[in-house]
CSV table of C-alpha atoms and ligand atoms in Angstrom, one decimal:
chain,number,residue,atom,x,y,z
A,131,UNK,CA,148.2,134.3,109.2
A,132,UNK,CA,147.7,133.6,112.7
A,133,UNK,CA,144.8,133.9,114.4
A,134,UNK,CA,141.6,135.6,112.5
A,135,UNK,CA,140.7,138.0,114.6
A,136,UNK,CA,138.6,140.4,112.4
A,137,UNK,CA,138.3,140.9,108.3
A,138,UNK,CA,140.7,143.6,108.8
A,139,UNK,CA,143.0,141.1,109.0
A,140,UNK,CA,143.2,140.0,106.3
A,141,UNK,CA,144.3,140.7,102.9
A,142,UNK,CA,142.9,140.3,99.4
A,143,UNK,CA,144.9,137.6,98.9
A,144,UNK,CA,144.3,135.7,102.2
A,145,UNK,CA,140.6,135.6,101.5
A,146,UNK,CA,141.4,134.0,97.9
A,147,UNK,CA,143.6,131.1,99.8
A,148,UNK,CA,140.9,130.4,101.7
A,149,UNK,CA,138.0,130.7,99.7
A,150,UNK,CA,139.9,127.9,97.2
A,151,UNK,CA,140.7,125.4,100.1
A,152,UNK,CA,137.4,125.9,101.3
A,153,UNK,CA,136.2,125.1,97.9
A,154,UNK,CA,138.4,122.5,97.4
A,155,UNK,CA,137.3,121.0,100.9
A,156,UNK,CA,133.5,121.2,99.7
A,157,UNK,CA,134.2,119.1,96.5
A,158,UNK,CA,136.3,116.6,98.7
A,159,UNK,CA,133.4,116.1,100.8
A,160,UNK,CA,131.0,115.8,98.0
A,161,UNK,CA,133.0,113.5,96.4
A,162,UNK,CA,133.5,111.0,99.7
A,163,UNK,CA,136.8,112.3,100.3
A,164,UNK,CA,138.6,111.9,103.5
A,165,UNK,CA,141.3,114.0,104.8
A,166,UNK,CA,142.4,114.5,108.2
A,167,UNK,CA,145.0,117.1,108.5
A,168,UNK,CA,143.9,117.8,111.9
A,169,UNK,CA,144.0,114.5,113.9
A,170,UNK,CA,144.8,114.7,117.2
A,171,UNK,CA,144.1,118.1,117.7
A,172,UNK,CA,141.6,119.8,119.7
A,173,UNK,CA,139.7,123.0,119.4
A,174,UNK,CA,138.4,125.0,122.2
A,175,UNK,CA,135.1,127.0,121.5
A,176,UNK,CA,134.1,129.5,123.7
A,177,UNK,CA,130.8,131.2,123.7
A,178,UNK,CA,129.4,133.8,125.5
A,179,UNK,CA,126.3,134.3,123.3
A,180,UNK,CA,124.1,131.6,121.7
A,181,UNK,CA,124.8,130.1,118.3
A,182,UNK,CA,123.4,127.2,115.9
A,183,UNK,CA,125.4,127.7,112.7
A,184,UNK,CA,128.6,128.5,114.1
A,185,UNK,CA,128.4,125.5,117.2
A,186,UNK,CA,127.6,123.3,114.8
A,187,UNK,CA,129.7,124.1,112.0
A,188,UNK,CA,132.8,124.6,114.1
A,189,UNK,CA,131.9,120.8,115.8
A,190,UNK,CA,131.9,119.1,112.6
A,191,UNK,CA,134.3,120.6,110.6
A,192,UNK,CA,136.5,119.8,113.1
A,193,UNK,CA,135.6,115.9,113.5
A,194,UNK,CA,135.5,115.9,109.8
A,195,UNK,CA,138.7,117.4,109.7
A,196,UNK,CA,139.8,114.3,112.0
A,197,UNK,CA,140.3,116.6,115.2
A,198,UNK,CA,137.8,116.9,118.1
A,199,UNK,CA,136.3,120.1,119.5
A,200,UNK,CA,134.8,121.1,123.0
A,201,UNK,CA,132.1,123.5,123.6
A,202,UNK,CA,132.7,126.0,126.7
A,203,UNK,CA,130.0,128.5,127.6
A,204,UNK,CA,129.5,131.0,130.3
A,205,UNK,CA,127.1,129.3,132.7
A,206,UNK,CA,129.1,126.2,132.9
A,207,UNK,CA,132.9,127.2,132.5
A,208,UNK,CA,134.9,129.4,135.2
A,209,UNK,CA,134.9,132.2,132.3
A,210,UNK,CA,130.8,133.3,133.8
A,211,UNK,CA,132.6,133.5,137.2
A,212,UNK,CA,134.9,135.9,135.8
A,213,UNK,CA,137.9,134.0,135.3
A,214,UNK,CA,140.6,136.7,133.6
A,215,UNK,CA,140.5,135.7,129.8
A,216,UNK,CA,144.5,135.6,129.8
A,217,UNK,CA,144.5,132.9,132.1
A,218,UNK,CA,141.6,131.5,130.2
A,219,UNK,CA,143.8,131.8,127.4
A,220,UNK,CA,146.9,130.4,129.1
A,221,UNK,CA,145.3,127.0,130.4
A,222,UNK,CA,143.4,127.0,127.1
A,223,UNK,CA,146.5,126.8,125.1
A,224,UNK,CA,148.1,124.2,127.1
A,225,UNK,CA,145.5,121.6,126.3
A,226,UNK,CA,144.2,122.7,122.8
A,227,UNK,CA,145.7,123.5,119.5
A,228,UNK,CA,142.9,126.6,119.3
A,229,UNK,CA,139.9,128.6,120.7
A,230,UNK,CA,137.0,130.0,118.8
A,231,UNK,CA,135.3,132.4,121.0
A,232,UNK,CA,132.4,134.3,120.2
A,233,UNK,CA,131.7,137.3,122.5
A,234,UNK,CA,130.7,141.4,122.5
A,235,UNK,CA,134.0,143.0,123.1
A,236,UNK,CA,136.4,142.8,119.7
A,237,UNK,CA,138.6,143.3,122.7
A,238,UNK,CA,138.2,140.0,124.2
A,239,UNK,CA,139.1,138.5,121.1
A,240,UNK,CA,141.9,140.2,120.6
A,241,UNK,CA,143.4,139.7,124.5
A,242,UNK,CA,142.5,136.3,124.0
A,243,UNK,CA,145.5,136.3,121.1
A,244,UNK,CA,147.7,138.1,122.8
A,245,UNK,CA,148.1,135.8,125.8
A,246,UNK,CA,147.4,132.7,123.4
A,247,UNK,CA,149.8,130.4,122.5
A,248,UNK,CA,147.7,128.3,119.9
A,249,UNK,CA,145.3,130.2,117.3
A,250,UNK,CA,141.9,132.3,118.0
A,251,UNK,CA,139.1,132.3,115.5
A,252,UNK,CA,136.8,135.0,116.2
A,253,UNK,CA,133.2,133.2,115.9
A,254,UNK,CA,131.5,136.9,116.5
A,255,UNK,CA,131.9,139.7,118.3
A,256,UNK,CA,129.9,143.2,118.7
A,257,UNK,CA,132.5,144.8,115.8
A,258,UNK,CA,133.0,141.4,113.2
A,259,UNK,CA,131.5,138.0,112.1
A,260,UNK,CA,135.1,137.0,109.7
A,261,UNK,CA,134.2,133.6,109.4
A,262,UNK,CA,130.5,134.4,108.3
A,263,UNK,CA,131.7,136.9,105.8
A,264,UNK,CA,134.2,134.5,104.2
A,265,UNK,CA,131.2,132.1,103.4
A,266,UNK,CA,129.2,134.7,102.2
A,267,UNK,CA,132.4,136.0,99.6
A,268,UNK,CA,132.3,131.8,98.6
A,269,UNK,CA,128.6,131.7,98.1
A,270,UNK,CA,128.6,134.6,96.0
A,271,UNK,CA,131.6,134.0,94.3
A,272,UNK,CA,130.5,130.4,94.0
A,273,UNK,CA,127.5,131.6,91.8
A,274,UNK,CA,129.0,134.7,89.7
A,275,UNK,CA,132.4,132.8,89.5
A,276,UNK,CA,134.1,136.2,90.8
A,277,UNK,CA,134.0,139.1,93.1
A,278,UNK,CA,135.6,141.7,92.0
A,279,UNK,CA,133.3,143.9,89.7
A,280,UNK,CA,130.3,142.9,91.6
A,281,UNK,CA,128.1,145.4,93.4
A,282,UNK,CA,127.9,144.0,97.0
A,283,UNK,CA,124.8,146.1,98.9
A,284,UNK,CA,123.7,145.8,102.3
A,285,UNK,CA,120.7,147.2,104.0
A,286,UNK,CA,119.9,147.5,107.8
A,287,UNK,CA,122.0,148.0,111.0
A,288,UNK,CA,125.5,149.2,110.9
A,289,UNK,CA,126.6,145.9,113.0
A,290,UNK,CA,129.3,143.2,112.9
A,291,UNK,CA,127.9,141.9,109.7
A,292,UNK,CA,127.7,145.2,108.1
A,293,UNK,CA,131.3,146.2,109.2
A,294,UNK,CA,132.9,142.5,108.0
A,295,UNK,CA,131.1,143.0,104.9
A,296,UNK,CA,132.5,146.6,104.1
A,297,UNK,CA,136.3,145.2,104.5
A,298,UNK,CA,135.8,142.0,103.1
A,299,UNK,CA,133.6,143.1,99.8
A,300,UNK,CA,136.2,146.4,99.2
A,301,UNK,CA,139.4,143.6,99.9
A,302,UNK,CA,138.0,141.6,97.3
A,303,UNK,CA,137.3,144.5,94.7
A,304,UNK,CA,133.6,144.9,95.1
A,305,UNK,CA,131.9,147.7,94.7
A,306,UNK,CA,129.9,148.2,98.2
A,307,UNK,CA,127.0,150.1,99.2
A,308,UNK,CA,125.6,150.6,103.0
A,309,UNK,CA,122.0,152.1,103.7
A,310,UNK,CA,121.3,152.7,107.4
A,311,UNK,CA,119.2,154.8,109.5
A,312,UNK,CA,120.6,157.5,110.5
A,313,UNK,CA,122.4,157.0,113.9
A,314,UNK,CA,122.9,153.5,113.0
A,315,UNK,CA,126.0,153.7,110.6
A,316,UNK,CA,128.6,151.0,110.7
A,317,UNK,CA,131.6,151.2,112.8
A,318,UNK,CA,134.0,154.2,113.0
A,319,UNK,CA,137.1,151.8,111.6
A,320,UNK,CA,134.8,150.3,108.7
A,321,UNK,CA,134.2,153.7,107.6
A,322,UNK,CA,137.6,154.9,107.8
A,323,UNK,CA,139.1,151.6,106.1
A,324,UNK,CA,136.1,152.4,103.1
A,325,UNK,CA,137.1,156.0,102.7
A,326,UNK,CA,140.9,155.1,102.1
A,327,UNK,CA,140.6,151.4,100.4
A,328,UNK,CA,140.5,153.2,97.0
A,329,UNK,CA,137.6,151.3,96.2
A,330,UNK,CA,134.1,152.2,95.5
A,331,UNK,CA,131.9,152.6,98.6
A,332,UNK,CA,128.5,154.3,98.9
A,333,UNK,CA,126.9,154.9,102.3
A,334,UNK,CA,123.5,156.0,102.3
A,335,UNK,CA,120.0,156.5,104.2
A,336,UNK,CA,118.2,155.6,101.0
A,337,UNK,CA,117.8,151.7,100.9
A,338,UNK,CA,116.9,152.1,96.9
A,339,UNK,CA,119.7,154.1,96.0
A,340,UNK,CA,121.7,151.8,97.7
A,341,UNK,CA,120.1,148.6,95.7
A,342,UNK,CA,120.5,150.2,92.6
A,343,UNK,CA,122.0,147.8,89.7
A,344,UNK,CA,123.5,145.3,93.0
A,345,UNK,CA,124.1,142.1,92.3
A,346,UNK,CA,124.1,140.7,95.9
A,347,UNK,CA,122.1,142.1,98.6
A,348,UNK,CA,122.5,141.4,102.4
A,349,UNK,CA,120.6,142.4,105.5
A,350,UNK,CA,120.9,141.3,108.9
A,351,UNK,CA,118.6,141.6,111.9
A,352,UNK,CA,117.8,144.8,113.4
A,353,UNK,CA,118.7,144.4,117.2
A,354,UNK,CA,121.5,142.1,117.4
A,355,UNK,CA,122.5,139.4,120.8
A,356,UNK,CA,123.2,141.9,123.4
A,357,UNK,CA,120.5,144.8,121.9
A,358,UNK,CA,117.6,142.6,122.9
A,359,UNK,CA,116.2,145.8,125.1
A,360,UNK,CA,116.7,148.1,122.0
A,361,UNK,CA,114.1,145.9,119.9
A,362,UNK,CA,111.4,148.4,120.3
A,363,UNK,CA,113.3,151.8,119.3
A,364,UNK,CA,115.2,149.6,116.3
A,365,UNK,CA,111.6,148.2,114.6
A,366,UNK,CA,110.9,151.8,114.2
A,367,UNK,CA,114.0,153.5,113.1
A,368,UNK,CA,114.5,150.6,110.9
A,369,UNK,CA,110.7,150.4,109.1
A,370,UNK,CA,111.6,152.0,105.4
A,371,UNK,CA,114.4,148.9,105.7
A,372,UNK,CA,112.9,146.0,104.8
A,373,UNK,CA,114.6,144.0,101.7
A,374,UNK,CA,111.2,143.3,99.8
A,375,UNK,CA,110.2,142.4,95.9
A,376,UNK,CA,109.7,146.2,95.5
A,377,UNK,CA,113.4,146.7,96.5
A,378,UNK,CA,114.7,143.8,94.9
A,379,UNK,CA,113.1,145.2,91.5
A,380,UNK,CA,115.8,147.6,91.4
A,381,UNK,CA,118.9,145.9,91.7
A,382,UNK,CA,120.4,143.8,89.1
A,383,UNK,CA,118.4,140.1,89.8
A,384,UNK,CA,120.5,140.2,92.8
A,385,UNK,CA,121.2,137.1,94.8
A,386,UNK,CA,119.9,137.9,98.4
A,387,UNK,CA,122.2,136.7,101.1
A,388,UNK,CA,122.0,136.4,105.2
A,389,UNK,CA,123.6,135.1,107.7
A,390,UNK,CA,120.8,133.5,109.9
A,391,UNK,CA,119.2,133.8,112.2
A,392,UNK,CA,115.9,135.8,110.0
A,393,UNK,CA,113.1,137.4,111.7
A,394,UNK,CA,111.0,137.0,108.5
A,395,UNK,CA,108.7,140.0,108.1
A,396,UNK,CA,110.9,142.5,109.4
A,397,UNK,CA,114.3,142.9,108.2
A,398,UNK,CA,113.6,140.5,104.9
A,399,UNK,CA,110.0,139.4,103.7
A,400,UNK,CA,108.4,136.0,103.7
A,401,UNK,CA,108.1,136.3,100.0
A,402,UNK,CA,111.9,137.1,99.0
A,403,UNK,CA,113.6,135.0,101.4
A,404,UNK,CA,111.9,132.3,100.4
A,405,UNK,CA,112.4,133.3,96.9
A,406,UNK,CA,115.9,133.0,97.5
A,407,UNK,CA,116.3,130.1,100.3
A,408,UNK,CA,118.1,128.2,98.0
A,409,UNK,CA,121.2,131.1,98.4
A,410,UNK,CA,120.5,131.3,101.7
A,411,UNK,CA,120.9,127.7,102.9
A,412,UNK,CA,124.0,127.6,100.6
A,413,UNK,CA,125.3,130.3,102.8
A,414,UNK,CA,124.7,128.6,105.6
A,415,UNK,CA,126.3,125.6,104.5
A,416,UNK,CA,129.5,127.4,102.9
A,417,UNK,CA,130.1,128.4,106.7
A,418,UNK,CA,131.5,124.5,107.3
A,419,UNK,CA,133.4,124.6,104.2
A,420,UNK,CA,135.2,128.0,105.0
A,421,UNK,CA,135.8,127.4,108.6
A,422,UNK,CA,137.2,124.2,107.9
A,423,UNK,CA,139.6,125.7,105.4
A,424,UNK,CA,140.6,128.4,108.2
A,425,UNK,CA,141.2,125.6,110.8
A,426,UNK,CA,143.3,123.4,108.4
A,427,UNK,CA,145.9,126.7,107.7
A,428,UNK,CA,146.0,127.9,111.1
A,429,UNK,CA,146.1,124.6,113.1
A,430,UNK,CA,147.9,121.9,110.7
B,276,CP,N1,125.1,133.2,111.4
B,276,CP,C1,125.5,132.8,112.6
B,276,CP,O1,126.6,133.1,113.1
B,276,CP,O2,124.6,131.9,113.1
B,276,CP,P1,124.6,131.4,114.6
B,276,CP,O3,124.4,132.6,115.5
B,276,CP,O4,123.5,130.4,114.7
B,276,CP,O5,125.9,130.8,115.0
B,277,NVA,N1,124.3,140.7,113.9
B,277,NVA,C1,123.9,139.5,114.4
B,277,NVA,C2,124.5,138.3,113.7
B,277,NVA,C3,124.1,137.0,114.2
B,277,NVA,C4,124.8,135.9,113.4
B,277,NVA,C5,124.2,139.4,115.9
B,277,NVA,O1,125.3,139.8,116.3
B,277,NVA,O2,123.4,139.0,116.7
């Protein structure tokens, strides 16, 4: 492993590696623990849309991790001036030991490897969220003590979460199901990876049939950063999708996952989020532990 660029990346057995350093890393840090595999080294985060969770986790996994990071954004870096990101990438590398960026175009990310010489951590992009998705697989496999088996459903757009989610769940041998509007499927390559993986994978415009018998369900916001315009068309093509106690009766006492930012009322109801804030914070939390774990194999 390299960089981690998207979920595709990885394999089944990748995602295991780091899900047990990252568990390992939240027990050493429970338990007072210090380590610092990355002292010394510096990571450069880029980000061309606004974050809480990922800024923040990023920042102190690195100081806890004994390294430093700096935070680079469009309005104040040569990058908003339109800077070419392989020179970005060339100065970048000569100072730092990696970049996070978090952008639209997967193919920023991925040009940003290519003319890196240090590791890229994709923090987001319009087509994946990997380091989300690996805390989600450790909060759930943190409670059911596995994945494979497990019926993985999520409802609403066909976005970066949805399409990390698909590879990642089917990698790890779940047993995934998608409801969308129609017109708002996931990603061409998603869909073509869940057709061959072998696995199980149900796509479908019934949100119930998709719940059915799940044992984790995940939604996301409707319009994501970038879509801000398209809020208006999205409330209404998404209105039957709304993760709510009636849904939520027929899965299997799922555990109810999402990655943060929630606009409560609309994509997820007052009632079950905070039903299941205690998953949800976890998840949120879990997003230290497994980037840490990412930075300490690609960067030590
Ligand atoms: N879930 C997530 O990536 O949150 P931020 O946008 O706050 O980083
Ligand atoms: N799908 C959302 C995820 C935010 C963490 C977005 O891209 O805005």
């Amino acid at each position: 492993m390299k960089h981690l660029l998207k979920m595709m990346d990885l394999s089944g057995q990748d995602i295991e590696r780091i899900l047990n350093l990252a568990d390992a890393l939240k027990l050493e840090q429970r338990q007072g623990v210090m380590r610092h595999p990355l002292k010394g080294k510096t990571l450069a985060m880029i980000f061309e849309k606004n974050s809480t969770r990922t800024r923040v986790s990023f920042e102190v996994g690195m100081y806890q991790l004994g390294g430093h990071a700096i935070f680079l954004s469009n309005a104040d870096s040569q990058i908003g001036r339109g800077e070419p990101i392989q020179d970005t990438a060339r100065v970048l590398s000569r100072y730092c030991n990696g970049i996070m960026i978090r952008t639209y175009a997967q193919e920023t990310v991925d040009q940003l490897a290519e003319w890196s010489s240090v590791p890229v951590i994709n923090g987001l992009s319009d087509q994946s969220h990997p380091c989300q998705v690996l805390a989600d697989l450790m909060t759930v496999r943190e409670r059911f003590k596995k994945l494979s088996g497990l019926k993985l459903c999520y409802i609403g757009d066909g976005n970066n979460m949805a399409n990390a989610l698909i590879i990642g769940g089917l990698k790890c041998g779940m047993s995934v199901s998608v409801a969308c509007p129609e017109g708002y499927e996931p990603g061409a390559k998603s869909l073509e990876f869940a057709l061959h993986a072998g696995g199980d994978f149900t796509l479908t415009a019934d949100p119930k049939k998709a719940a059915e018998g799940a044992d984790v369900v995940f939604t996301d916001v409707w319009a994501s950063m970038g879509q801000e315009k398209e809020t208006a068309a999205r409330k209404k093509a998404f209105a039957g999708f709304c993760v709510n106690s009636e849904l939520m009766k027929v899965t299997n006492s799922a555990m109810v996952q999402h990655c943060l930012p929630a606009h409560h009322g609309e994509e997820i109801t007052e009632e079950v989020f905070e039903a299941h804030a205690t998953e949800i914070f976890d998840e949120a939390e879990n997003r230290l532990h497994a980037q840490k774990a990412v930075m300490e194999l690609l960067m030590a």
